[in-house]
PDB file of C-alpha atoms in Angstrom:
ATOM      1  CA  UNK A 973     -18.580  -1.316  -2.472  1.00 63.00           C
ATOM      2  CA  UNK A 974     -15.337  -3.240  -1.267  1.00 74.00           C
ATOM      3  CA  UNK A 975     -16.368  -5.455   1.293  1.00 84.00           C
ATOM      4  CA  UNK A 976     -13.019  -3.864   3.666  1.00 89.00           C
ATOM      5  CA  UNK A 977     -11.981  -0.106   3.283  1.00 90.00           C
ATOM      6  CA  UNK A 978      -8.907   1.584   4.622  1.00 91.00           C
ATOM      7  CA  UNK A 979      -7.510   5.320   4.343  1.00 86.00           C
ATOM      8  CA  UNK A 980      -4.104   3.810   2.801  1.00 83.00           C
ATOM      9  CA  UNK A 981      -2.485   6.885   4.365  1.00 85.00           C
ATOM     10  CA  UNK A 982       0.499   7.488   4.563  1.00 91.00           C
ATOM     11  CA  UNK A 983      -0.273   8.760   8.296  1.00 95.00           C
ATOM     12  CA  UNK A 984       2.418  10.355   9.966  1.00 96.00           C
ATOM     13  CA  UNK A 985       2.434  11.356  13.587  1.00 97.00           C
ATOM     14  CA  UNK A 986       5.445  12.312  16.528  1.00 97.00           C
ATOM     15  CA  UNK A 987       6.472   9.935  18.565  1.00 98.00           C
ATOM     16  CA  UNK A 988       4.080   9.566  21.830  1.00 97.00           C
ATOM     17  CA  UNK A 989       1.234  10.454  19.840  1.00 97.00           C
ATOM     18  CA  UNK A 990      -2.677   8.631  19.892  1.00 97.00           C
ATOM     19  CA  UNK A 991      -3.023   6.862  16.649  1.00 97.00           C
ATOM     20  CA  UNK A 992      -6.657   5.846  15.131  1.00 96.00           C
ATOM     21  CA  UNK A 993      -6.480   3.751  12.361  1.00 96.00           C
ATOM     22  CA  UNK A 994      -9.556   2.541  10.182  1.00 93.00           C
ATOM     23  CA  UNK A 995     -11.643   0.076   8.763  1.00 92.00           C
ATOM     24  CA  UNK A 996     -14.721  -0.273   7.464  1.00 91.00           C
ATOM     25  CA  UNK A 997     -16.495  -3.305   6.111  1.00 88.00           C
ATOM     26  CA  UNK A 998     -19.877  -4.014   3.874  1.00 85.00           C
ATOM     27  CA  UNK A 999     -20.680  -7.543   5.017  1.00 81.00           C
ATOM     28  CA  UNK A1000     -22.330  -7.839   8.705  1.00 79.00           C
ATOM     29  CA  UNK A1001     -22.418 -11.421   9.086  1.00 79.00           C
ATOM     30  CA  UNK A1002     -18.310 -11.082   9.781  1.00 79.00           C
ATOM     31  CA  UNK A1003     -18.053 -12.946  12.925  1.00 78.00           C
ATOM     32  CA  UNK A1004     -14.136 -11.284  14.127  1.00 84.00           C
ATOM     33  CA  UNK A1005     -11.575  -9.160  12.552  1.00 87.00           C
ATOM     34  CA  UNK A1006      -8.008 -10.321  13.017  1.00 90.00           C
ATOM     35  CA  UNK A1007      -5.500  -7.026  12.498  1.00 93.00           C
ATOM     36  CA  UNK A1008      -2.139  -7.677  10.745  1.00 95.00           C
ATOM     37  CA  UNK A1009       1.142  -5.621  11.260  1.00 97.00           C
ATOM     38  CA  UNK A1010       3.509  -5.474   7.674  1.00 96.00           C
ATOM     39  CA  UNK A1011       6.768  -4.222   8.779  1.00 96.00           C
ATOM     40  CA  UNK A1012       8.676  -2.736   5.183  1.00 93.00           C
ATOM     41  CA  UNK A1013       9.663  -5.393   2.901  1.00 92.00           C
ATOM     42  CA  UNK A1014       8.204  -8.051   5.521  1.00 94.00           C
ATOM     43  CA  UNK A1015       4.974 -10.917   5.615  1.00 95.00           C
ATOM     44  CA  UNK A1016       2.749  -9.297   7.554  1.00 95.00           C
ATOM     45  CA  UNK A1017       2.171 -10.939  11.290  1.00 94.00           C
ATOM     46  CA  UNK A1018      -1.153 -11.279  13.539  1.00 92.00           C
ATOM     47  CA  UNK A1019      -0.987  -7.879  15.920  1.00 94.00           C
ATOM     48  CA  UNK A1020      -4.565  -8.046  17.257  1.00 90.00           C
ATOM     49  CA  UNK A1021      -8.069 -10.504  17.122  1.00 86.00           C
ATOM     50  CA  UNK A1022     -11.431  -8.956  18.363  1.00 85.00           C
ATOM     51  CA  UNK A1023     -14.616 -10.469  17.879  1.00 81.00           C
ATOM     52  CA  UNK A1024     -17.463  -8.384  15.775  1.00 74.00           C
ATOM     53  CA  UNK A1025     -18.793  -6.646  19.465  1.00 76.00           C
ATOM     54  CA  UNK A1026     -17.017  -4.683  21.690  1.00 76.00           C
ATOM     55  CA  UNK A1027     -13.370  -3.431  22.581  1.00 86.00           C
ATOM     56  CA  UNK A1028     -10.531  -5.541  23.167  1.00 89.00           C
ATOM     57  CA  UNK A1029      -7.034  -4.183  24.599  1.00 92.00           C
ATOM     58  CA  UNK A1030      -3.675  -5.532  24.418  1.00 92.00           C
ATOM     59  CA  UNK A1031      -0.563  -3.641  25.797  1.00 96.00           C
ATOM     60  CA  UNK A1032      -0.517   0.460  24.037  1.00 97.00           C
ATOM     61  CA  UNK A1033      -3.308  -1.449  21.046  1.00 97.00           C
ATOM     62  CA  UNK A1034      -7.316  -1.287  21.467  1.00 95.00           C
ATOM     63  CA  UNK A1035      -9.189  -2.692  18.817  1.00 94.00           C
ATOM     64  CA  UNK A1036     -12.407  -1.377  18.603  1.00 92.00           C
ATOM     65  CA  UNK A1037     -15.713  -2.455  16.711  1.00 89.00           C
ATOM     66  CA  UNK A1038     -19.041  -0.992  15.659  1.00 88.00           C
ATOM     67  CA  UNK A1039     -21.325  -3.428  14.587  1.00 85.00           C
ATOM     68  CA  UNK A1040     -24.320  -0.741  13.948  1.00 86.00           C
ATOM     69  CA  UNK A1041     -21.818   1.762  11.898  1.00 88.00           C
ATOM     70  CA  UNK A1042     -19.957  -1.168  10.381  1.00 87.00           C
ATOM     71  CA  UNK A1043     -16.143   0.607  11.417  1.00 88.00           C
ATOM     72  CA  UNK A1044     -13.645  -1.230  13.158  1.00 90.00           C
ATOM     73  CA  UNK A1045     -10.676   1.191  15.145  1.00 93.00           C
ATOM     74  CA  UNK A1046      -7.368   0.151  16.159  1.00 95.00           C
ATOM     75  CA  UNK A1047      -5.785   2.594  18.117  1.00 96.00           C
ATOM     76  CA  UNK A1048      -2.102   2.975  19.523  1.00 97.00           C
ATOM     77  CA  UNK A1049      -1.305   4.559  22.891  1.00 97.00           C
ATOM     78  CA  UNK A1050       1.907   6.403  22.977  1.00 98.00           C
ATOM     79  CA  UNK A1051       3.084   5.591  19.743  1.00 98.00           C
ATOM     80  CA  UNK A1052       6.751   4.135  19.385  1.00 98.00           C
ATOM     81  CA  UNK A1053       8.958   4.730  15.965  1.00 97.00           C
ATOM     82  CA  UNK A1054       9.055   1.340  16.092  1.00 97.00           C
ATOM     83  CA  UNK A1055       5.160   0.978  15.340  1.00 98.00           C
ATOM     84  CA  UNK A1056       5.757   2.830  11.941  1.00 97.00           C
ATOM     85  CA  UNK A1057       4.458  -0.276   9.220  1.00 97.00           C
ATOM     86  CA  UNK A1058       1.163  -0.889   7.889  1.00 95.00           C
ATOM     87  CA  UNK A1059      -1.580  -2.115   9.129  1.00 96.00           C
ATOM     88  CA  UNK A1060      -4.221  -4.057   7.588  1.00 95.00           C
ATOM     89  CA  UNK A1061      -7.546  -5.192   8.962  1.00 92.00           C
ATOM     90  CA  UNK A1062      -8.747  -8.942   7.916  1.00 90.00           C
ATOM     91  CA  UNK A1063     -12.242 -10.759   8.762  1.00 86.00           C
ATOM     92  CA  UNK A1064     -13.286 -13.545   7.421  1.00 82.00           C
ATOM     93  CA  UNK A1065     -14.974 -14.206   4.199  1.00 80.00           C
ATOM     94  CA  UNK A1066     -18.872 -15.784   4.240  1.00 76.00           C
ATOM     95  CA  UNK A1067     -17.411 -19.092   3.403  1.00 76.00           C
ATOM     96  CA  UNK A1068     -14.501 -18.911   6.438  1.00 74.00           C
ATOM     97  CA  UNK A1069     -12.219 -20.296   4.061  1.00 78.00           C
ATOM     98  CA  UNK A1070     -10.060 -17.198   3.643  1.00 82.00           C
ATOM     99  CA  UNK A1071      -9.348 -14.241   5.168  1.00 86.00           C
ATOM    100  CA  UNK A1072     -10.222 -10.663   3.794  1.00 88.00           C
ATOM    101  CA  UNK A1073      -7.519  -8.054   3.660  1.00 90.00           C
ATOM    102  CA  UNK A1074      -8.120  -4.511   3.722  1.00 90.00           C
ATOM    103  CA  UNK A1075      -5.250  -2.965   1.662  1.00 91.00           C
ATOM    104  CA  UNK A1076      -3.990  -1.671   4.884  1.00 93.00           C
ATOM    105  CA  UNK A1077      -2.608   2.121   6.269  1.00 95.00           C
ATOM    106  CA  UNK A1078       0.729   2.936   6.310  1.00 95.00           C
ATOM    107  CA  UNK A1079       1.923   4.835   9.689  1.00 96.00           C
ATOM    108  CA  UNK A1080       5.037   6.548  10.240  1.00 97.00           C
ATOM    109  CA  UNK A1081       5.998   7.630  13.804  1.00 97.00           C
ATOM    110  CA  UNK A1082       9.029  10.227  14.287  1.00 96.00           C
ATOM    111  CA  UNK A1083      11.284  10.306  16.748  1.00 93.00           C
TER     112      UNK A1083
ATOM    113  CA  UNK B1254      10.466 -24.449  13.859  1.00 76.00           C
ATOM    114  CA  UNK B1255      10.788 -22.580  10.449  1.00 84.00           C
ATOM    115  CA  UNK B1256       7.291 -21.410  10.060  1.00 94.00           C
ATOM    116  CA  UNK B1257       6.632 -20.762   6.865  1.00 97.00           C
ATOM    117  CA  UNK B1258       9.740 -20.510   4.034  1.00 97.00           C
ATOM    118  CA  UNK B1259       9.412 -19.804   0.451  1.00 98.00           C
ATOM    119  CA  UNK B1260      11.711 -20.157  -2.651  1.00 97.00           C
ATOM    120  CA  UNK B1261      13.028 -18.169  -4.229  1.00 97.00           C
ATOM    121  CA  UNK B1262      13.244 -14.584  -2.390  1.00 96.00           C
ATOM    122  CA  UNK B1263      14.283 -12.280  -5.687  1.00 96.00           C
ATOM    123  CA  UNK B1264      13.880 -13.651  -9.469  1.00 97.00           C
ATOM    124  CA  UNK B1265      13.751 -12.076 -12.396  1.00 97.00           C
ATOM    125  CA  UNK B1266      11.871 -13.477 -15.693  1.00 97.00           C
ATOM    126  CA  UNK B1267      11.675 -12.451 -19.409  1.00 97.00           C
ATOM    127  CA  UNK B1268       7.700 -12.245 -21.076  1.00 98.00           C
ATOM    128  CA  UNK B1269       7.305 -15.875 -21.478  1.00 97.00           C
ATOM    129  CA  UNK B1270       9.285 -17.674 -19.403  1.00 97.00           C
ATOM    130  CA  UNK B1271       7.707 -19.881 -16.988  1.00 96.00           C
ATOM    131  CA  UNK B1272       8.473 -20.583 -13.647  1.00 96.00           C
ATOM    132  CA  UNK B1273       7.646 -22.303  -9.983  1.00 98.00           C
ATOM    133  CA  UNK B1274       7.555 -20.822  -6.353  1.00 98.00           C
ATOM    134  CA  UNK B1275       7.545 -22.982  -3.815  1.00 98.00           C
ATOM    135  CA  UNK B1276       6.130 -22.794  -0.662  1.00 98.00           C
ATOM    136  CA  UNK B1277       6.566 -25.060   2.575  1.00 98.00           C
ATOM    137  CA  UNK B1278       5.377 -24.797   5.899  1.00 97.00           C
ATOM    138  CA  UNK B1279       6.408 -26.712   9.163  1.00 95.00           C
ATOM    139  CA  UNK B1280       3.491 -26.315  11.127  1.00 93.00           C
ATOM    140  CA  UNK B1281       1.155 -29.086  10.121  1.00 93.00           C
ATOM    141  CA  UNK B1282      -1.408 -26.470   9.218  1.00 93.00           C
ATOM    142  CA  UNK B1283      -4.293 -27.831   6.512  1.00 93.00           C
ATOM    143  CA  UNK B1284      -4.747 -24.144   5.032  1.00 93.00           C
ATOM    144  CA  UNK B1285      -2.044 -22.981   2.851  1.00 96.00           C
ATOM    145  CA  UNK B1286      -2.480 -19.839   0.355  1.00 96.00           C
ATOM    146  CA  UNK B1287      -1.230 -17.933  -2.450  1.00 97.00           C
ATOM    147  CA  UNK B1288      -1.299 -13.669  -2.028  1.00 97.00           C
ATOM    148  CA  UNK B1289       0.281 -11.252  -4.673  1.00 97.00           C
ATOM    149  CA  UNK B1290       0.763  -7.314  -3.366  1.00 96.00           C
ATOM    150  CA  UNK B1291       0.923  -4.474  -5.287  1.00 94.00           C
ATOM    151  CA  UNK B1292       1.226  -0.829  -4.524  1.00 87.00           C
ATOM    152  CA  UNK B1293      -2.216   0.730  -3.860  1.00 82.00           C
ATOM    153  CA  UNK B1294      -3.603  -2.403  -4.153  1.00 84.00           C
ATOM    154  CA  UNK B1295      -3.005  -4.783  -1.095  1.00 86.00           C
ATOM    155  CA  UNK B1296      -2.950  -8.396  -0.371  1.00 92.00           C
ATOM    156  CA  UNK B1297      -5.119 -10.086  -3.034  1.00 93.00           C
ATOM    157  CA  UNK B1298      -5.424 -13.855  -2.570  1.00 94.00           C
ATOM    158  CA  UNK B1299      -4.943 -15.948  -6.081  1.00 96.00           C
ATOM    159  CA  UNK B1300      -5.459 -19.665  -5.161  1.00 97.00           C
ATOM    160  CA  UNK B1301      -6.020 -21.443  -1.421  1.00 95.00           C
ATOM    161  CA  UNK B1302      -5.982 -25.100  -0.695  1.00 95.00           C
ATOM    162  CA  UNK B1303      -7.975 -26.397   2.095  1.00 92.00           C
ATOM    163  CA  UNK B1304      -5.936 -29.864   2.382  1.00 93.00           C
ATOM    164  CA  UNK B1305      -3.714 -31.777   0.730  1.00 95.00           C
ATOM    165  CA  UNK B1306      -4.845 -32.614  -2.675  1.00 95.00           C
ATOM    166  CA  UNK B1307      -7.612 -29.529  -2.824  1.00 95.00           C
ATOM    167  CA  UNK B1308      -7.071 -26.085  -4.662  1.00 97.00           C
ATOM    168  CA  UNK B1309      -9.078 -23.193  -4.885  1.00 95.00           C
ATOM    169  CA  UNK B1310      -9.370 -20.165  -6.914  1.00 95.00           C
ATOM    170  CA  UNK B1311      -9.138 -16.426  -5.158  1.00 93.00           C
ATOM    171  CA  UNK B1312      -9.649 -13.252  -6.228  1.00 91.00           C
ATOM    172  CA  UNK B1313      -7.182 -12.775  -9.273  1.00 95.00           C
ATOM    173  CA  UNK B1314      -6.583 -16.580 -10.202  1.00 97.00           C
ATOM    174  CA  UNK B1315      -5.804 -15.835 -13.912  1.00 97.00           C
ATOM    175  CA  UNK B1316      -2.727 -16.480 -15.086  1.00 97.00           C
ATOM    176  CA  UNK B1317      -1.403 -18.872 -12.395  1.00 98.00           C
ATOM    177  CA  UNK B1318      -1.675 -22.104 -11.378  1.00 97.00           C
ATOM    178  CA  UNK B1319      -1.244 -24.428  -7.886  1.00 98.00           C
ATOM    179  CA  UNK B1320      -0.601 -27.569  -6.678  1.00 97.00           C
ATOM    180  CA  UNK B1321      -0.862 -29.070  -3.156  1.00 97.00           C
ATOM    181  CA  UNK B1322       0.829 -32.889  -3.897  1.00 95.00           C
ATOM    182  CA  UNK B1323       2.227 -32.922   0.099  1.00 96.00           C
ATOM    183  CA  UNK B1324       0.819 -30.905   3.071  1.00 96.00           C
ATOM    184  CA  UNK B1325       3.628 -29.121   4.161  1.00 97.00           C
ATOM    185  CA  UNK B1326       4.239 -27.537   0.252  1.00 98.00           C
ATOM    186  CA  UNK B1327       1.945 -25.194  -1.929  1.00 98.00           C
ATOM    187  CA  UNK B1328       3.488 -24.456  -4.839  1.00 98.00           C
ATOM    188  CA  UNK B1329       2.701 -21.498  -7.535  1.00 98.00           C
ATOM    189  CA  UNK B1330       3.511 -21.637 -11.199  1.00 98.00           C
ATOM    190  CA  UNK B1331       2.919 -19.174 -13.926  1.00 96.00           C
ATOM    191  CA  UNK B1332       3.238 -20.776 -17.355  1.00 93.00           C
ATOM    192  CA  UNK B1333       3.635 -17.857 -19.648  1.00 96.00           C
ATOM    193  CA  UNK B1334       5.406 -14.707 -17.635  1.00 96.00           C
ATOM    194  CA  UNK B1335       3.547 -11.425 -18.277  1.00 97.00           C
ATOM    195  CA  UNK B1336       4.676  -7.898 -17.359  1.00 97.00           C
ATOM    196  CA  UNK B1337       1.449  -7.393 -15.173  1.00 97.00           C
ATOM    197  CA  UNK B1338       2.887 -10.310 -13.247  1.00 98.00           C
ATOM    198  CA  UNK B1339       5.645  -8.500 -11.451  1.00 97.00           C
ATOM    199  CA  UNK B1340       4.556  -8.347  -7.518  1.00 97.00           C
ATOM    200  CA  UNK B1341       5.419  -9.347  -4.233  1.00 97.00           C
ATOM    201  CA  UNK B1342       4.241 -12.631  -3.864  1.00 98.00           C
ATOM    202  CA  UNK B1343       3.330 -13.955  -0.096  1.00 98.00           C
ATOM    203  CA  UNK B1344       2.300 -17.607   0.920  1.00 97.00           C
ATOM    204  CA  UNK B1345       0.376 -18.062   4.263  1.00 96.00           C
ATOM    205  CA  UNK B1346      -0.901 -21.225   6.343  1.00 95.00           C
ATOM    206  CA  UNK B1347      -3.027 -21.765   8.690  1.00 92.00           C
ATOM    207  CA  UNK B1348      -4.889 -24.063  10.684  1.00 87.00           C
ATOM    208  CA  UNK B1349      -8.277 -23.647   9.646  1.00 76.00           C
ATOM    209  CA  UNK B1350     -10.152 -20.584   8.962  1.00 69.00           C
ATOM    210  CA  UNK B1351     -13.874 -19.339   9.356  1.00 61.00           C
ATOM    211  CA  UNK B1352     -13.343 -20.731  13.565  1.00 62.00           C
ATOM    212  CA  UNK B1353     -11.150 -18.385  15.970  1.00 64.00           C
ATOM    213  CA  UNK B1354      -8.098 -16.893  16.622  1.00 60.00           C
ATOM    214  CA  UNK B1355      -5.709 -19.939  17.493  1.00 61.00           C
ATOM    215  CA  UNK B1356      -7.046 -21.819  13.971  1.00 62.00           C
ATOM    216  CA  UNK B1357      -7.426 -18.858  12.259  1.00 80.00           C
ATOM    217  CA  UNK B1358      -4.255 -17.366  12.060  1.00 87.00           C
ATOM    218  CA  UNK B1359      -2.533 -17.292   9.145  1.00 91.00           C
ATOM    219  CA  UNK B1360       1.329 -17.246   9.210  1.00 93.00           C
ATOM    220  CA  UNK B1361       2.769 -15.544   6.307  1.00 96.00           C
ATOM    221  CA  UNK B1362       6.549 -16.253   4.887  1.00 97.00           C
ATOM    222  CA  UNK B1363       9.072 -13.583   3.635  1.00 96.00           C
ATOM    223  CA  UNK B1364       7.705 -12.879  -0.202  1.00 97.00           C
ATOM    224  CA  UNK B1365       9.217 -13.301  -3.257  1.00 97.00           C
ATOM    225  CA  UNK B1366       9.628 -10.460  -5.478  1.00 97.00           C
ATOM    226  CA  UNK B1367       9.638 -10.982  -8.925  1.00 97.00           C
ATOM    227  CA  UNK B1368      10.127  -8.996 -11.652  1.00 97.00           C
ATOM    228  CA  UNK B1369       8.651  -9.609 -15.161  1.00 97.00           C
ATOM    229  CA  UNK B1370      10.869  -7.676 -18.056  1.00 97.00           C
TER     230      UNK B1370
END
């Protein structure tokens, strides 16, 4: 088993829609998971940081983890055309010397 | 404050050829690393350095090389060009890693696409 899985997608929803997007990891001694936004033909940029516990909510984005089910959530509120990118989920690895991308879900929002 | 720049942003190689990509970073970070992506296959890490001087293989090392002579540069080399080679290749800093969000972070640069004829 991969230690991060993602639905690659593509997902594709109408604009002002409630977007869940998906993660789900093998390791449980992952401290946080950092998720990363990859606009097309882009590096991808820091969008959201939670720790391994609990929610954590930032503007229309609420990450989301499950420690006992081993799924992280991010999910968009009122989704924009401009949110259409992929998005990849990242903890650590054991050593903390690296970070461990999932290989990420592509979203498309129409206008 | 350029963040993170790499060199060059297109290039295209014959099976053999040999060539450099450089990357520099303006953020005094101590963690610099080396990602290729591929379709279906996401960001797959090749080398890391964890300070000047240090390298460190990733997940698909083979084929490539590193070298960390100054901070602020991490560059990638492949000796001998190979079709399985062509990629998008991204180069990320940060300030530490394995601690929290403000050290964590890695800071990625534009990519350099290459293609290997």
């Amino acid at each position: 088993q991969k230690e991060v899985e993602q639905d690659p997608g593509p997902l594709s929803v109408p604009e002002g829609a409630i977007v869940s997007l998906n993660c789900t990891y093998s390791n449980s001694a992952f401290q946080y998971f950092m998720w990363y936004r990859q606009y097309s033909r882009k590096g991808p940029e820091l969008l959201m940081y939670t720790y391994s516990s609990g929610n954590k909510e930032d503007g229309r984005f609420t990450a989301q983890v499950d420690k006992s089910s081993k799924y992280i959530s991010l999910f968009i509120r009122d989704s924009q055309p401009s949110d259409s990118a992929t998005y990849l989920c990242a903890p650590p690895n054991q050593a903390g010397t690296a970070l461990i991308f999932g290989k990420g879900t592509t979203l498309s929002v129409s206008s | 404050n350029a963040g993170v720049t790499q060199t060059p942003k297109f290039r295209v190689l014959k099976t053999g050829q040999s060539m450099t990509l450089l990357c520099a970073q303006d953020m005094n970070h101590e963690y610099m690393y080396w990602y290729r992506q591929d379709p279906g296959m996401g960001l797959r890490l090749i080398h890391y350095s964890v300070g000047e001087g240090t390298t460190a293989k990733g997940e698909v090392p083979d084929g490539y090389n590193v070298s960390r002579l100054k901070k602020q540069n991490f560059l990638l080399g492949l000796e001998s060009a190979a079709p399985s080679q062509t990629s998008v290749y991204f180069c990320a800093s940060s300030y530490r890693a394995g601690g929290a969000k403000n050290t964590d972070t890695q800071y990625f640069g534009p990519g350099t696409r290459l293609t290997v004829l």
